Coordinates of C-alpha atoms in Angstrom, one line a residue:
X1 CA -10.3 -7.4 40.9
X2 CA -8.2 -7.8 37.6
X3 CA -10.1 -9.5 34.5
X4 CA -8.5 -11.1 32.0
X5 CA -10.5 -11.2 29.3
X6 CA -8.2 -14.1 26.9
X7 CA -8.8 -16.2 29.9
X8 CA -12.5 -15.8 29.7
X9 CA -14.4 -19.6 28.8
X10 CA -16.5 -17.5 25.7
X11 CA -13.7 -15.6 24.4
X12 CA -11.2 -18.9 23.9
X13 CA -14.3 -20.8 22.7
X14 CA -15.3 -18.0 20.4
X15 CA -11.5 -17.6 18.4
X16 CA -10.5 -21.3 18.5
X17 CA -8.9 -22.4 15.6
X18 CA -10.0 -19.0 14.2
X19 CA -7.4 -16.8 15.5
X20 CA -5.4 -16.4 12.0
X21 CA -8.3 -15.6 10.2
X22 CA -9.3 -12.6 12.2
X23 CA -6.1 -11.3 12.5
X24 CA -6.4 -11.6 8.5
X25 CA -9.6 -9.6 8.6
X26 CA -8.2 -6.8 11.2
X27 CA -5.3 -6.3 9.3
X28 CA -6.9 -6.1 6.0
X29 CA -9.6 -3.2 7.2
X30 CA -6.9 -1.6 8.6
X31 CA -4.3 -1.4 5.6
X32 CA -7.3 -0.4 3.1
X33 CA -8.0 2.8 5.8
X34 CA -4.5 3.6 5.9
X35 CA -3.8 3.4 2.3
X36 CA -7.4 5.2 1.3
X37 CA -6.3 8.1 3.9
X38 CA -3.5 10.2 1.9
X39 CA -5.2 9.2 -1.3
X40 CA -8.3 10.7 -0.5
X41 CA -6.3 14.3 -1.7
X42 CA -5.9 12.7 -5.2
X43 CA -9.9 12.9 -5.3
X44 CA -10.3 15.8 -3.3
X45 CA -8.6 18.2 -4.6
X46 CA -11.1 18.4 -7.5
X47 CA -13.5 19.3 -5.2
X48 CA -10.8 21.9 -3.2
X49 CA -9.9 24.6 -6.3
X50 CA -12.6 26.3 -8.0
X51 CA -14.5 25.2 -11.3
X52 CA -12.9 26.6 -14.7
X53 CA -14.0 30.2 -15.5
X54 CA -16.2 30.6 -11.7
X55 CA -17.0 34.3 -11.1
X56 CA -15.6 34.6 -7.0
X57 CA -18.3 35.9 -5.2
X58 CA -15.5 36.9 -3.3
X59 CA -12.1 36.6 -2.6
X60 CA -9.9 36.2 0.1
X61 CA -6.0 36.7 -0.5
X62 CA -2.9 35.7 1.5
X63 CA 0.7 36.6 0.0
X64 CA 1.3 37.1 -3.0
X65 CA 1.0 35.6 -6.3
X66 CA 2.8 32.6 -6.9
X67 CA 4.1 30.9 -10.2
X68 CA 6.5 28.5 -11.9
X69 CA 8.9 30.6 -10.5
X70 CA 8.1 31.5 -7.6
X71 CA 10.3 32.0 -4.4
X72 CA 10.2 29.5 -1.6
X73 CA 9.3 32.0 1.4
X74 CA 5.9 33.1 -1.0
X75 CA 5.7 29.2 -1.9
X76 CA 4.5 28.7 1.3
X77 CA 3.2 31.8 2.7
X78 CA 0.3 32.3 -0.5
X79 CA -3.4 31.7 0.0
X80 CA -6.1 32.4 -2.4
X81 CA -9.4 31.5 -1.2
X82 CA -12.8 31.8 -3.6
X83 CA -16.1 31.7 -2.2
X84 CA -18.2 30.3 -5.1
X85 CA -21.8 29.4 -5.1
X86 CA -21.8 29.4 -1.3
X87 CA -18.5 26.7 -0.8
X88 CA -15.0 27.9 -0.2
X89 CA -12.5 26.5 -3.2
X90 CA -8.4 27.3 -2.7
X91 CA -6.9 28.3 -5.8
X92 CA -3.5 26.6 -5.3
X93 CA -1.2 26.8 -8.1
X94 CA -0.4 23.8 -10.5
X95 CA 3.5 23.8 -8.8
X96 CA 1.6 23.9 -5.3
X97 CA -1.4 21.7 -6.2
X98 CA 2.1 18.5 -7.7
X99 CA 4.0 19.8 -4.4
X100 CA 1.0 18.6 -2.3
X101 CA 1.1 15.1 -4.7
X102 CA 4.6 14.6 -3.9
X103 CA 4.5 15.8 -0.3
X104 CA 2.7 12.6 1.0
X105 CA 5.6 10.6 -1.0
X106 CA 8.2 12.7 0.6
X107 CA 6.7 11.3 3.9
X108 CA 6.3 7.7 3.0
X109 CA 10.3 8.0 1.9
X110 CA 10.9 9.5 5.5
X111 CA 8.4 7.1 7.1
X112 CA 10.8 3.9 5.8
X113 CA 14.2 5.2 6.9
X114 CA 13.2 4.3 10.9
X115 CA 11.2 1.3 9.9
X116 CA 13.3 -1.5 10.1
X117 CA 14.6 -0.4 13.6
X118 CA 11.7 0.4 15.3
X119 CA 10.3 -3.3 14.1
X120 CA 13.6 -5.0 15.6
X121 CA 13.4 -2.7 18.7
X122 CA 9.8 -2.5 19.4
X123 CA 8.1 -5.2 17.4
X124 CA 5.4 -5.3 14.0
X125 CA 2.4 -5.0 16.6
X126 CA 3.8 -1.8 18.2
X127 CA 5.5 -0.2 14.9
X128 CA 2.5 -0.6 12.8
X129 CA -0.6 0.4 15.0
X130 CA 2.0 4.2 15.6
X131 CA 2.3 4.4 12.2
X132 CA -1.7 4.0 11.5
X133 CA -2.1 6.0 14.4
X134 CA -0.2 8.6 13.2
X135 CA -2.4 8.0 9.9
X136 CA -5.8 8.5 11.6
X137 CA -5.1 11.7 13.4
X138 CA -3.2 13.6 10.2
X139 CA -6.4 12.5 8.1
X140 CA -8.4 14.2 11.0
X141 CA -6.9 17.7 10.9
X142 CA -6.5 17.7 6.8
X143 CA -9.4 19.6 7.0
X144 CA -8.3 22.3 9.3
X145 CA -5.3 22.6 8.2
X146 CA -6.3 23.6 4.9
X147 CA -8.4 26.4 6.4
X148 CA -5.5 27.6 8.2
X149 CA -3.2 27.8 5.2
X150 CA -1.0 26.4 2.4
X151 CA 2.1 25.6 4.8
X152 CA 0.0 23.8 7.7
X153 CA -1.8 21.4 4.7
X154 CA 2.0 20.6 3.1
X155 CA 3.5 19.7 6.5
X156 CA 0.5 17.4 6.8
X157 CA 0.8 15.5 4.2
X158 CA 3.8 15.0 5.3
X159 CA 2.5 13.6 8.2
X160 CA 0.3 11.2 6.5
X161 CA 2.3 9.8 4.1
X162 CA 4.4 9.0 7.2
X163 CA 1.5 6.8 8.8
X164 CA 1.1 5.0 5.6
X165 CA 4.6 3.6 4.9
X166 CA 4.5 0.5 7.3
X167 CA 1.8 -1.3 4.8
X168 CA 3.9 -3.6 2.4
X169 CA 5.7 -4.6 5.6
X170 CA 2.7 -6.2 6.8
X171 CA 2.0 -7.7 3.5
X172 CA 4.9 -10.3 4.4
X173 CA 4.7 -10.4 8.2
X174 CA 1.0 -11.4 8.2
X175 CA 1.4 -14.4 5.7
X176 CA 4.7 -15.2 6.9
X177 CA 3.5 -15.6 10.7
X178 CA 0.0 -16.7 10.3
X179 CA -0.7 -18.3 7.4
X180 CA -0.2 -22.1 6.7
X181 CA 1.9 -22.7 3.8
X182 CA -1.0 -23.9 1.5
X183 CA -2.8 -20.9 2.2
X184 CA 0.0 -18.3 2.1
X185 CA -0.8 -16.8 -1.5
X186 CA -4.5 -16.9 -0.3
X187 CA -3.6 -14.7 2.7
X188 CA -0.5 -12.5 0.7
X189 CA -3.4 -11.3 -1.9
X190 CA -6.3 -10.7 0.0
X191 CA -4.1 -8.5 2.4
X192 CA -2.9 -6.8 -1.0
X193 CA -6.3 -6.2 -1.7
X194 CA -5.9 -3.1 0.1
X195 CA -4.4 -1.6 -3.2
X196 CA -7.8 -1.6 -4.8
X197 CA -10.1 -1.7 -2.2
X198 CA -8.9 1.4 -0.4
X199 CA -9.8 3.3 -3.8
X200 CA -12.9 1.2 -5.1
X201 CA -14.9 2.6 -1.9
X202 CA -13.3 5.6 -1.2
X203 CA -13.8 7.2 -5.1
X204 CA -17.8 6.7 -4.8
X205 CA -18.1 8.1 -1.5
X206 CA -15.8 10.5 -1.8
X207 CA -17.6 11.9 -5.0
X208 CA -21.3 12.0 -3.1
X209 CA -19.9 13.6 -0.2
X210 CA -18.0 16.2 -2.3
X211 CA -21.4 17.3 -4.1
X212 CA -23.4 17.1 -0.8
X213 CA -23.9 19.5 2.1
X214 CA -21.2 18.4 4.4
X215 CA -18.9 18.8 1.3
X216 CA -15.3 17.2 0.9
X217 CA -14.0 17.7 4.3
X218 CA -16.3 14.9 5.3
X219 CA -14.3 12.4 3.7
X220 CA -11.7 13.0 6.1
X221 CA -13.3 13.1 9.3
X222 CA -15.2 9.5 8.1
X223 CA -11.8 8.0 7.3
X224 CA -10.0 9.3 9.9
X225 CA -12.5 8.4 12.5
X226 CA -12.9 4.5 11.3
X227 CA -9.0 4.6 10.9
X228 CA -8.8 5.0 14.5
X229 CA -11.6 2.8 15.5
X230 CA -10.0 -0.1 13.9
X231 CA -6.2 0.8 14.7
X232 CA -7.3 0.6 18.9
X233 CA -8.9 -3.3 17.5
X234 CA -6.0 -4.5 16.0
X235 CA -3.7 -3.5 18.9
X236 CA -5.8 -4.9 21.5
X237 CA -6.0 -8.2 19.2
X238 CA -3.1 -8.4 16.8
X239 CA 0.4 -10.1 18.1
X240 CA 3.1 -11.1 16.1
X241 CA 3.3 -14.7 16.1
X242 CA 0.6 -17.4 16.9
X243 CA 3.2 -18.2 19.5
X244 CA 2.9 -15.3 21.4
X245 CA -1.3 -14.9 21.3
X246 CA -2.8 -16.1 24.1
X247 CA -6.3 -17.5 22.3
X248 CA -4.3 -19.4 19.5
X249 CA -4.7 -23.6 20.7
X250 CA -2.3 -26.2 20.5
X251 CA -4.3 -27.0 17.0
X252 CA -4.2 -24.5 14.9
X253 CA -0.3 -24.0 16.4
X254 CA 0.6 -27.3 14.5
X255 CA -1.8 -26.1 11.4
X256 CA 0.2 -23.0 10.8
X257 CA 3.5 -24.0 11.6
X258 CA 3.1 -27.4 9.9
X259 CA 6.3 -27.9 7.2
X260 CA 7.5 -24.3 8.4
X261 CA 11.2 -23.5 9.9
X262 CA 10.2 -21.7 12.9
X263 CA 12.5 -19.2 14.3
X264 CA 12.5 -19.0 18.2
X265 CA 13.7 -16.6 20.6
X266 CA 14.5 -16.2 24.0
X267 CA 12.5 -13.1 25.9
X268 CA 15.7 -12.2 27.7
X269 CA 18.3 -13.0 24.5
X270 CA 19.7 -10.0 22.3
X271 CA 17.7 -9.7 18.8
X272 CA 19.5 -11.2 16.2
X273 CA 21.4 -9.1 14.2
X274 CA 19.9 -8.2 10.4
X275 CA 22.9 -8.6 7.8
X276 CA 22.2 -5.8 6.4
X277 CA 25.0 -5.8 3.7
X278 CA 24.3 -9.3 2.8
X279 CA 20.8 -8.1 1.8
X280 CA 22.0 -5.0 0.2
X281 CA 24.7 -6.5 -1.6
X282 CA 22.4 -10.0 -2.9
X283 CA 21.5 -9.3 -6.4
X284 CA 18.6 -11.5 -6.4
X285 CA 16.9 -8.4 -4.0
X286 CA 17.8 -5.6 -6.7
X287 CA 16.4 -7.8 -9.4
X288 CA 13.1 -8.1 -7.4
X289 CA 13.7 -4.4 -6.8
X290 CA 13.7 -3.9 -10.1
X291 CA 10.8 -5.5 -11.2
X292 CA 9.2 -3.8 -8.7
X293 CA 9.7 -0.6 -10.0
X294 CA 8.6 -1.0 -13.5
X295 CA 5.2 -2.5 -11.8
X296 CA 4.7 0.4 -9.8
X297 CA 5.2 2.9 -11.7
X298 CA 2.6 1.7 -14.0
X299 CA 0.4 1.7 -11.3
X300 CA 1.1 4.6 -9.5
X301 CA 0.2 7.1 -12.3
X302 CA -3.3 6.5 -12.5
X303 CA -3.6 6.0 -8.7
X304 CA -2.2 9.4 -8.2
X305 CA -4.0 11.1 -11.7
X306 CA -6.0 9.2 -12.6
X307 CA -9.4 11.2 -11.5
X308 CA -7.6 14.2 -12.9
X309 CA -7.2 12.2 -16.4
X310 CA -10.5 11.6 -16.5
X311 CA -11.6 14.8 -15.5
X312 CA -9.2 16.8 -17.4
X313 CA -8.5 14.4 -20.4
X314 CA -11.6 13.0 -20.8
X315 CA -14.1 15.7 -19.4
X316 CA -16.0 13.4 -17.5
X317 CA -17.7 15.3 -14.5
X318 CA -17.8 14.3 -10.5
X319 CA -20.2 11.6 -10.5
X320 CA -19.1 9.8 -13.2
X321 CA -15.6 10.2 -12.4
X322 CA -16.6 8.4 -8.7
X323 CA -17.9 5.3 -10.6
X324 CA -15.1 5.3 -13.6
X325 CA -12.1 5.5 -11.2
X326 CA -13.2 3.1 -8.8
X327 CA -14.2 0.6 -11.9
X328 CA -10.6 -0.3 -12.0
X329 CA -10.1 -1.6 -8.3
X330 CA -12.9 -3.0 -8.1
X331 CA -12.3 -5.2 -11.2
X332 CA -8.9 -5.9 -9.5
X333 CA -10.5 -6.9 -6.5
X334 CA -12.1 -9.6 -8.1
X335 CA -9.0 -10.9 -10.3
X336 CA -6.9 -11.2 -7.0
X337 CA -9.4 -12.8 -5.1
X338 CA -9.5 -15.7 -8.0
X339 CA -5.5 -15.5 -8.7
X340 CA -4.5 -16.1 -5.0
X341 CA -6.2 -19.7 -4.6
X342 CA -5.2 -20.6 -8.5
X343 CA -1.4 -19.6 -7.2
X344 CA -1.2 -21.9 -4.3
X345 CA -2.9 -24.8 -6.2
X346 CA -0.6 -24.8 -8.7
X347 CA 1.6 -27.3 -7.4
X348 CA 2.4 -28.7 -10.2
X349 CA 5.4 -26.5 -11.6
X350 CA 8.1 -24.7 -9.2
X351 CA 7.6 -21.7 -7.2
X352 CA 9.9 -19.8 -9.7
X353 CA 7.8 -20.6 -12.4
X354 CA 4.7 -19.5 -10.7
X355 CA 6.5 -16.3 -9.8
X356 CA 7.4 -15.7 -13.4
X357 CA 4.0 -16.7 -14.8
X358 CA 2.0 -13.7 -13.1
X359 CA 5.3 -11.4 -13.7
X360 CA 4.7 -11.9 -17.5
X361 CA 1.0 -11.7 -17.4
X362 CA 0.5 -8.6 -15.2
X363 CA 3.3 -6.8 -17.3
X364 CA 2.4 -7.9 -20.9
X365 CA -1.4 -6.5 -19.8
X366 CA -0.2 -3.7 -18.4
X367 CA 2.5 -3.0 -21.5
X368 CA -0.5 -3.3 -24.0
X369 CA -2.7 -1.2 -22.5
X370 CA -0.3 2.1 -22.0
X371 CA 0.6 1.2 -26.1
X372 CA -3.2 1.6 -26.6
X373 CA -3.4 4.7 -24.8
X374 CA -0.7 6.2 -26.5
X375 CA -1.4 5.1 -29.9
X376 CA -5.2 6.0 -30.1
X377 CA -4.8 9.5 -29.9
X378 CA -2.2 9.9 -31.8
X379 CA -4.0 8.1 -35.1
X380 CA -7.5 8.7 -34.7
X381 CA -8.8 12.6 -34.9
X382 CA -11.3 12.2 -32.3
X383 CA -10.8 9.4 -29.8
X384 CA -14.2 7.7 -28.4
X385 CA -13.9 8.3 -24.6
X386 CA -15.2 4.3 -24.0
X387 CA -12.4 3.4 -25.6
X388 CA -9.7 5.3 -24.2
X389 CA -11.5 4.1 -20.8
X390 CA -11.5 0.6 -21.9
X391 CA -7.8 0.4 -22.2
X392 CA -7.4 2.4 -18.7
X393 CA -9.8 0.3 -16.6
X394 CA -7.7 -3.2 -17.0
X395 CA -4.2 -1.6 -15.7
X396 CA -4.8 -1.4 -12.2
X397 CA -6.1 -5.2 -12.3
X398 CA -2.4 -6.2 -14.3
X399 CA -0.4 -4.4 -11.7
X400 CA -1.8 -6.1 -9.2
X401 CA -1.2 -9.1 -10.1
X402 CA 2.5 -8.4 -9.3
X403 CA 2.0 -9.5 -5.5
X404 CA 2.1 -12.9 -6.8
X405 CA 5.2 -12.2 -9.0
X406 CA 7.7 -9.4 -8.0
X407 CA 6.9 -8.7 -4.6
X408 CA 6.3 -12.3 -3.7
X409 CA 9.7 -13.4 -4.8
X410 CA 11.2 -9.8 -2.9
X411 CA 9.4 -11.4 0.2
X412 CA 10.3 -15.5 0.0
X413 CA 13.9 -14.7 -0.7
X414 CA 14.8 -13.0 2.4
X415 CA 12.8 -15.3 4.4
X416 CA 12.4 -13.6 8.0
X417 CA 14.4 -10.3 7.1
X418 CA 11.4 -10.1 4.9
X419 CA 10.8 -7.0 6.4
X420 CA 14.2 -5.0 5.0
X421 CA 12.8 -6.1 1.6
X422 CA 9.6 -4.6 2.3
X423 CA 11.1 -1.1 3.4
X424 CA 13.4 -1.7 0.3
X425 CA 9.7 -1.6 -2.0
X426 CA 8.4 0.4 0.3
X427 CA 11.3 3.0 -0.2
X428 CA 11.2 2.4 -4.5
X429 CA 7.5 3.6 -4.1
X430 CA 7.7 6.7 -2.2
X431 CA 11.1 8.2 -4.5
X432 CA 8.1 7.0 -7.4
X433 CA 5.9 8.6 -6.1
X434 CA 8.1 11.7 -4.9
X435 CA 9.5 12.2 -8.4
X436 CA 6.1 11.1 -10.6
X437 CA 4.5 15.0 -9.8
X438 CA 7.7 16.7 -10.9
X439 CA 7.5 14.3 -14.3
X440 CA 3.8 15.2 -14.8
X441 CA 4.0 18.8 -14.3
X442 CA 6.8 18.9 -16.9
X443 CA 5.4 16.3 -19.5
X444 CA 1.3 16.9 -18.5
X445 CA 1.4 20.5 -17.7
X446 CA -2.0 21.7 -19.0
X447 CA -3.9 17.9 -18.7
X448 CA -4.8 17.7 -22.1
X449 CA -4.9 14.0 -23.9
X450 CA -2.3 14.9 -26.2
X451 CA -0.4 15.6 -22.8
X452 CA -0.7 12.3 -21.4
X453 CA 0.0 10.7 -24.5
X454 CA 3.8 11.6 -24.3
X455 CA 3.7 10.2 -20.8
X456 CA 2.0 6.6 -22.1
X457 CA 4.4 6.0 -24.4
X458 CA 7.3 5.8 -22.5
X459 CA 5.6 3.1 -19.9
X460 CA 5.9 -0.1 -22.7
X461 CA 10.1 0.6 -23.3
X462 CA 10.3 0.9 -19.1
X463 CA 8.4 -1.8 -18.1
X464 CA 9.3 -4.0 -21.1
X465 CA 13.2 -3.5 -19.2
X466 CA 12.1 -4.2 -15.8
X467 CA 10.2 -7.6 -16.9
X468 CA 12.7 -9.2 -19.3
X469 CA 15.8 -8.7 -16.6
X470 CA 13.5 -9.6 -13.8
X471 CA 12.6 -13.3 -15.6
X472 CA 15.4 -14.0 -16.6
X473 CA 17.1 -13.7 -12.8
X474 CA 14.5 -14.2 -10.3
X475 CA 14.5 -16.5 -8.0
X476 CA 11.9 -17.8 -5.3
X477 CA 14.5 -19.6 -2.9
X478 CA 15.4 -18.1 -0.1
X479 CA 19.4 -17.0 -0.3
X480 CA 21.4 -19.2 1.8
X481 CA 23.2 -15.4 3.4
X482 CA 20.0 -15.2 5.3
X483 CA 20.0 -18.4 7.5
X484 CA 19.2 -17.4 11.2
X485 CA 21.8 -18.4 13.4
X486 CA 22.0 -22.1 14.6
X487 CA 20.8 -21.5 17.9
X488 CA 17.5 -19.6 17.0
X489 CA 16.3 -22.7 14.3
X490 CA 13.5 -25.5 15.3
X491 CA 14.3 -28.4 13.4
X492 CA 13.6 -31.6 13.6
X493 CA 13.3 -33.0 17.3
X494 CA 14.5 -29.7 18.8
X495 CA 13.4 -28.3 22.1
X496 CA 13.8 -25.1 22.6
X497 CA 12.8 -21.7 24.5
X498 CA 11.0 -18.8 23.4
X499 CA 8.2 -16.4 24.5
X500 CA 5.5 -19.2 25.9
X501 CA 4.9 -18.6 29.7
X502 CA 4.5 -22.4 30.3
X503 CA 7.6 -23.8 28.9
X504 CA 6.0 -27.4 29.0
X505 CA 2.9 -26.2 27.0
X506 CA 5.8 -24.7 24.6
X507 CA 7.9 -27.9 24.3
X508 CA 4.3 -30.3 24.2
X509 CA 3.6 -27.7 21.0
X510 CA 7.2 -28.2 19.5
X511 CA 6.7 -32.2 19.9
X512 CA 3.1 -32.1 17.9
X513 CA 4.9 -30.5 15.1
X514 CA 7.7 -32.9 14.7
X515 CA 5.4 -35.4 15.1
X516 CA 3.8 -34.8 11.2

């Protein structure tokens, strides 16, 4: 005998009118897992090449010795393990150690290009719980395939950064499906918070388990075990719409859709079709774009070096470096959580101007802060480390703010293609995080502070750019090339079909609404 579990009395009793708030708090878990998985390497690989001036206890050699210059068949094929003090270290070269940075980008990049047509042909439920599933099992093997050589850990990455590309798309999906209007900065930002939770707690446990016995592998087989624990969850739960979940009531139906134009389609109907060149030819997306990029790219070079920085740069050791990198996030954390209800309460100016208003202050912090960084070195002989530190905690917190400025307005303006946005952002961070190693390597070769400097100083003049242009043209209305065709809008007083199994439930649904 077949149970059905969503027709059980507890189960419907134990979700009502709470059915948007855990799909809030499955997606969340699951976004910081996927986000924390690839990034784990950023921490890792500390822990994976040998201390400066260690005496191998023995050696093991692969290939040959590779450089700068070195071909791409030894590239790949050279291994140099050191047993040290009883642990194993890989002494990958500064090209391989940036090539395994930008591999995971070079995935996330491949990861977008199917993204938008696996969503349209599959659905968000489907497309993201393979893409985290992909995520959980790459995280998994990391381990192994580092053992195994240079060439299996590359491909891997790969893999990984793969899994983790679908995130920003659920950033808009979530909020624009489940969330009620009033709430929907609320739900945008604490979904976002996977930015800087991901980090906060995986820095501090990544650094205890790299100096205990089980040793940096560890990391990966914890995150790659809860990843896939809470990816079998969210697809036994999550569903795309509260139209199409069989535990959300006729209650919280009319609380989320309330003032909402809600698209609806028939099962058996042909998808709509995404205008495509609209979106790419709309400047209001390349402006959002654009102030995208300077945003990210801000953030992106301490997410991907900033251990390294303060390891290298600042000579801090392993444990303090788990508390000092995950200070950042967690402060962001806490500003997001406070900026997201202050965002939807302030309804007293336009949406534009709230857009603009956290543009300007998460880019005039962040500006200020990379002019500090650059300009302390530079006129003072020797530098307190505090301070330097006090300038670099606070940028992670002003980049974040940005979900409530330029990827808010990237989202709102292309209303339910939201998702082609996303991939768009999605795509401007992996080619930033592709390219960022080859820039470092160049600029940063050796990790010393007078290094980075030359890299901090170009960060005001870029994201100075981006900000100016993006106030100046942004827009928070939704462009009127992205209507939905006639025959898929609920307006007012309109019946119509869509996925509901009991059309007269559906249509009983629709009359509530248009009843407010």
């Amino acid at each position: 005998m077949r149970i059905n579990i969503w027709h059980n009395k507890l189960v419907v009793k134990s979700f009502a009118g709470k059915v948007r708030l855990w799909v809030l708090a499955l997606t969340t878990p699951l976004l910081i897992l996927v986000f924390a998985n690839p990034m784990a390497f950023n921490f890792t690989i500390i822990c994976m090449i040998p201390p400066e001036h260690a005496e191998s206890d023995e050696t093991m050699t692969i290939g040959q010795s590779v450089n700068s210059t070195a071909n791409s068949e030894n590239f790949f094929s050279y291994d140099e393990k050191i047993i040290y003090d009883g642990r194993v270290y890989y002494d990958y070269s500064p090209l391989q150690r940036n090539a395994l940075f930008s591999s995971a980008a070079l995935g996330l990049l491949l990861g977008t290009l199917p993204l938008s047509y696996c969503v349209g042909r599959y659905n968000v439920r489907y497309t993201f719980s393979a893409y985290a599933f992909i995520s959980a099992v790459t995280t998994l093997l990391i381990p192994l395939s580092a053992e195994l050589g240079y060439i299996y850990l590359f491909c891997l990455r790969i893999l990984q950064g793969i899994g983790s590309s679908a995130e920003l798309m659920m950033i808009s999906s979530v909020p624009n499906e489940w969330s009620p209007i009033a709430s929907a900065g609320t739900f945008m930002i604490i979904l976002s918070t996977y930015y800087q939770v991901g980090p906060a707690l995986l820095m501090p446990t990544a650094a205890g388990l790299c100096e205990s016995q089980w040793g940096w592998s560890m990391v990966y087989y914890v995150q790659g075990s809860l990843t896939f624990i809470v990816v079998v969850l969210f697809f036994i739960f999550f569903r795309d719409s509260p139209r199409e979940h069989p535990l959300v009531n006729q209650k919280e139906l009319t609380k989320i859709e309330k003032g909402k134009d809600v698209i609806l389609k028939e099962k058996s109907e042909k998808r709509e079709t995404v205008p495509y060149r609209a979106i790419f030819t709309d400047y209001m997306v390349w402006i959002a774009w654009l102030g995208f990029f300077g945003d990210e790219l801000g953030y992106q070079i301490f997410q991907q070096y900033g251990p390294l920085f303060l390891n290298k740069a600042l000579g801090m050791n392993i444990q303090e470096i788990g508390f000092a990198a995950a200070l950042p996030y967690i402060i962001s954390i806490a500003t997001k959580l406070i900026a997201g209800p202050i965002s939807d309460r302030m309804t007293c100016v336009s949406d534009r101007t709230r857009i603009n208003i956290f543009a300007v202050i998460s880019q005039a912090g962040c500006i200020f802060c990379y002019a500090c960084l650059a300009l302390f070195p530079t006129v003072m002989a020797d530098v307190p480390t505090w301070l330097l530190q006090a300038f670099y905690t606070p940028i992670n917190m002003f980049c974040g703010l940005a979900f409530l400025g330029m990827y808010k307005s990237a989202a709102v303006i292309a209303k339910q293609y939201a998702h082609v946005t996303m991939t768009g952002l999605c795509t401007i961070q992996s080619l930033i995080m592709l390219i960022l190693p080859l820039i470092v390597s160049l600029i940063v070769p050796d990790n010393s502070l007078e290094q980075w400097t030359r890299l901090f100083i170009a960060m005001p003049f870029i994201q100075t750019t981006t900000t100016i242009i993006f106030l100046i043209f942004c827009d928070s209305k939704p462009s009127s090339k992205f209507k939905p065709n006639a025959h898929l809008w609920m307006g007012q007083g309109d019946v119509v079909p869509c996925f509901s199994r009991d059309m007269q439930e559906l249509n009983a649904r629709i009359a509530v609404k248009n009843s407010y």
